[in-house]
C-alpha positions as protocol buffer text, in pm:
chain_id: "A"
residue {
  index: 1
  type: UNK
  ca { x: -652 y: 1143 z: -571 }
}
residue {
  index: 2
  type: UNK
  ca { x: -960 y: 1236 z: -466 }
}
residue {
  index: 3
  type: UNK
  ca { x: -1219 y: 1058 z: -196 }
}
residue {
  index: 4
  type: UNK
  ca { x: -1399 y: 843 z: -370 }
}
residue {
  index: 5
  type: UNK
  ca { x: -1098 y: 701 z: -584 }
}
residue {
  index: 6
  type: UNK
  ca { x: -937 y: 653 z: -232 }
}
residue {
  index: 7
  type: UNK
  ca { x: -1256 y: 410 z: -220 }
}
residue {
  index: 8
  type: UNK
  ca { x: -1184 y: 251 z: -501 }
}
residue {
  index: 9
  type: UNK
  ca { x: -887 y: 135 z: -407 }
}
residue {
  index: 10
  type: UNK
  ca { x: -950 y: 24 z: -56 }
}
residue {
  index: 11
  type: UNK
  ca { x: -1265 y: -184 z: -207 }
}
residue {
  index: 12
  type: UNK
  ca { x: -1052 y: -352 z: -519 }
}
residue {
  index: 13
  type: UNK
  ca { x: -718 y: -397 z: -369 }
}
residue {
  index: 14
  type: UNK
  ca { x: -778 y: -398 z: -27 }
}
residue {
  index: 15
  type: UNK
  ca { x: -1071 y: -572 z: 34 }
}
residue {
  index: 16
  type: UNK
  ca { x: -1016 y: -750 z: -321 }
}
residue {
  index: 17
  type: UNK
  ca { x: -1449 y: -681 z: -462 }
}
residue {
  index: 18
  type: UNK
  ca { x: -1531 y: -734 z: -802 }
}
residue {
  index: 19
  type: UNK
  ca { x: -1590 y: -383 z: -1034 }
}
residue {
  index: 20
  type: UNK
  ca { x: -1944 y: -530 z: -1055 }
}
residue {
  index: 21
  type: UNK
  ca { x: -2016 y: -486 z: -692 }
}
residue {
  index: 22
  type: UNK
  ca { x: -1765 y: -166 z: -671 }
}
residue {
  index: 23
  type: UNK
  ca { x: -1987 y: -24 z: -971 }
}
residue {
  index: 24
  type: UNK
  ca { x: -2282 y: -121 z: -774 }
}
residue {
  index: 25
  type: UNK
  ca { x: -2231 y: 15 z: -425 }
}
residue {
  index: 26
  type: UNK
  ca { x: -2057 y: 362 z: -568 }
}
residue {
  index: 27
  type: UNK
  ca { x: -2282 y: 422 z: -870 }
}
residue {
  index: 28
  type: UNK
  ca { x: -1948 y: 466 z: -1077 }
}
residue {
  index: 29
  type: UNK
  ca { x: -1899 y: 312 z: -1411 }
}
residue {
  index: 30
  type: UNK
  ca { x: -1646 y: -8 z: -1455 }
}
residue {
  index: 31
  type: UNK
  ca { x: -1498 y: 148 z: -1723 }
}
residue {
  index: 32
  type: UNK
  ca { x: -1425 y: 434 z: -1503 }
}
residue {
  index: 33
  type: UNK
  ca { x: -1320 y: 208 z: -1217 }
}
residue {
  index: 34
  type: UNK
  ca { x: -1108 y: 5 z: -1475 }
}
residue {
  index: 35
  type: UNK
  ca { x: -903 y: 320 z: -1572 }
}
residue {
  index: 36
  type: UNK
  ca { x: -830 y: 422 z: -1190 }
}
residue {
  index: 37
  type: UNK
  ca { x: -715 y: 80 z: -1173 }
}
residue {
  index: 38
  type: UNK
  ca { x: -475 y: 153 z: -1441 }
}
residue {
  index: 39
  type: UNK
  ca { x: -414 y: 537 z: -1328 }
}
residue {
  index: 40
  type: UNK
  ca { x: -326 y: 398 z: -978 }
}
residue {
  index: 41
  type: UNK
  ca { x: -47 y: 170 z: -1056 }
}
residue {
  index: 42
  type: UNK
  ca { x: 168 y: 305 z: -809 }
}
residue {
  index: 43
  type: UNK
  ca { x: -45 y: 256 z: -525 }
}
residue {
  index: 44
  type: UNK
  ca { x: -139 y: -54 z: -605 }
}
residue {
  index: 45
  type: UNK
  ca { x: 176 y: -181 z: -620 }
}
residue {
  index: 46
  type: UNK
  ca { x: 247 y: -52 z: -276 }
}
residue {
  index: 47
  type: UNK
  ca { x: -57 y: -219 z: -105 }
}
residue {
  index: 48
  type: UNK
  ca { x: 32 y: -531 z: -316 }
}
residue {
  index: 49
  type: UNK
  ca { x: 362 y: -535 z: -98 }
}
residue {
  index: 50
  type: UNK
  ca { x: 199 y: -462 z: 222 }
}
residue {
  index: 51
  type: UNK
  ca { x: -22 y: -732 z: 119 }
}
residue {
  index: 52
  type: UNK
  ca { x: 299 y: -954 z: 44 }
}
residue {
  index: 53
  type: UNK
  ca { x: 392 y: -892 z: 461 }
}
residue {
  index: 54
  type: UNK
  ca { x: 87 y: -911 z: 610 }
}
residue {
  index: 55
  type: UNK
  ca { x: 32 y: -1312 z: 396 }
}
residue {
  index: 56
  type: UNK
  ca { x: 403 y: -1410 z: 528 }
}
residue {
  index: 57
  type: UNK
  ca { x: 337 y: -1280 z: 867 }
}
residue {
  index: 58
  type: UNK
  ca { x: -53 y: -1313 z: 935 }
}
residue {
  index: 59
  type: UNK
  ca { x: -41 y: -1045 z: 1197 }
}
residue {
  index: 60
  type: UNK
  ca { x: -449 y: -1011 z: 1173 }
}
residue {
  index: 61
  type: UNK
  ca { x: -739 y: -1201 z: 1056 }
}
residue {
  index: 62
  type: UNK
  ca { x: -837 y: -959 z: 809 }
}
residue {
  index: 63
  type: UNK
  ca { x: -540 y: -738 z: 553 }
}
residue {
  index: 64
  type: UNK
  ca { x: -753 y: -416 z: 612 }
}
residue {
  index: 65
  type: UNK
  ca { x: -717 y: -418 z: 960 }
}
residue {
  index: 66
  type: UNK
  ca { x: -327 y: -421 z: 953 }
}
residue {
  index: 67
  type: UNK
  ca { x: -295 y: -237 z: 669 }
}
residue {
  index: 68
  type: UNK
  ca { x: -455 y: 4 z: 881 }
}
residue {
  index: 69
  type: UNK
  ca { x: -214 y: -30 z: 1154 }
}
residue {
  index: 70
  type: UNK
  ca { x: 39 y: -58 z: 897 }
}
residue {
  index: 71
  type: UNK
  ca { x: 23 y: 325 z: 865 }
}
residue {
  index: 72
  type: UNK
  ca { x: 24 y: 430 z: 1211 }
}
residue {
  index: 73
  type: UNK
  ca { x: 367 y: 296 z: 1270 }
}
residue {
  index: 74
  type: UNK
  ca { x: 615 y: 553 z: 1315 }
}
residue {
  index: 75
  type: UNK
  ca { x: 865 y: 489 z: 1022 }
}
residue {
  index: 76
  type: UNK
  ca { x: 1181 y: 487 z: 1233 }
}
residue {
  index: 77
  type: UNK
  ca { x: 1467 y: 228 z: 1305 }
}
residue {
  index: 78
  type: UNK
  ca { x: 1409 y: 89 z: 1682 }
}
residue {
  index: 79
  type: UNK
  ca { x: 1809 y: 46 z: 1707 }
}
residue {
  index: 80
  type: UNK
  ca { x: 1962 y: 378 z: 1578 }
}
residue {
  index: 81
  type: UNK
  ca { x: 1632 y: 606 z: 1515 }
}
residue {
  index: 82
  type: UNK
  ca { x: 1692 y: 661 z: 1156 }
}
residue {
  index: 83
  type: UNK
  ca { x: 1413 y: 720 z: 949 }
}
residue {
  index: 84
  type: UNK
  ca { x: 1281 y: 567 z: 648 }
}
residue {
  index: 85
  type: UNK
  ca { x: 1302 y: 876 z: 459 }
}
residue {
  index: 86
  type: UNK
  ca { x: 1672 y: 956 z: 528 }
}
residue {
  index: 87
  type: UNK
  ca { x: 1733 y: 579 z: 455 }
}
residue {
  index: 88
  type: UNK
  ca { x: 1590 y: 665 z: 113 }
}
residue {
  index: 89
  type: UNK
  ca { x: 1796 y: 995 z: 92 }
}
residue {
  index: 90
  type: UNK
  ca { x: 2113 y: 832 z: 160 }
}
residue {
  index: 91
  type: UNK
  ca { x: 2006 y: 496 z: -116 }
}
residue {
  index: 92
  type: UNK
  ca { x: 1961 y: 844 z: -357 }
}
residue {
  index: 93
  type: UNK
  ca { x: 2298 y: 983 z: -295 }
}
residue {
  index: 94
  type: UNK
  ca { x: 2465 y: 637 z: -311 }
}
residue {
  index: 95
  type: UNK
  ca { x: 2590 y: 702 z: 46 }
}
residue {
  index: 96
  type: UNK
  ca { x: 2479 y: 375 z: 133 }
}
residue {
  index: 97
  type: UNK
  ca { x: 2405 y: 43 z: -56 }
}
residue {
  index: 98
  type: UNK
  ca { x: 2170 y: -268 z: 43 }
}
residue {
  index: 99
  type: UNK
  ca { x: 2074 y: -593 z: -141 }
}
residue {
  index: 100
  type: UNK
  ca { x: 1697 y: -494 z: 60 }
}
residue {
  index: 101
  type: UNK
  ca { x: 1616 y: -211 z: -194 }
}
residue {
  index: 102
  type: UNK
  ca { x: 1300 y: -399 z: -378 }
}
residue {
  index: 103
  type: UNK
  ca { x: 1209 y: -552 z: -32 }
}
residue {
  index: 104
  type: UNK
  ca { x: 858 y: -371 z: 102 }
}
residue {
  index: 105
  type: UNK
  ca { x: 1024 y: -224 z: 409 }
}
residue {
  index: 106
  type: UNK
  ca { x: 1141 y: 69 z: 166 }
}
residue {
  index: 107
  type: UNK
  ca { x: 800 y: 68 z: -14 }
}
residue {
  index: 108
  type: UNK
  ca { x: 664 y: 454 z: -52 }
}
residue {
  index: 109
  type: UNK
  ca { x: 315 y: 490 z: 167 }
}
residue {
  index: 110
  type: UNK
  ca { x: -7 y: 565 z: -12 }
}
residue {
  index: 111
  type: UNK
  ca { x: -196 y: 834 z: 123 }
}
């Protein structure tokens, strides 16, 4: 993903702006912003879920700001230390179950 469509995402999905004002502030096409939305379905649907926390919770004013912070968080249990990752290594190897699975807390980060 390069730069730019990094841009594109944090404008549309993040900050939720038209592909008018996208188109008009990057000099990029809509129908070339309207196929990185489709290309980036992934990622969207990871921010969506961040999104889904941060309306439940209202940490901040603004969803940029903690989705932001969202990412500096070190991705490890407070109580035992176990990281997300091995969480998702041990869901893999059906070494351990959870009803939580589809729940945003084991959401994949977009970089």
């Amino acid at each position: 993903m390069t730069e730019l469509q990094k841009e594109f995402l944090r404008l549309h999905v993040i900050l939720q702006k038209d592909y008018k004002t996208i188109s008009k502030e990057t000099g990029i096409a809509e129908t070339i912003l309207s196929q990185w939305y489709e290309d980036f379905k992934p990622e969207r649907e990871t921010i969506a879920k961040i999104r889904n926390t941060w309306s439940r919770k209202k940490f901040t004013p603004e969803f940029e700001d903690f989705y932001n912070w969202y990412f500096t968080l070190e991705r490890r249990c407070t109580y035992c230390g176990i990281t997300e990752n091995e969480i998702e290594k041990l869901l893999a190897e059906n070494k351990l179950t959870t009803k939580r699975v589809g729940s945003p807390y084991f959401s994949a980060r977009v970089n």
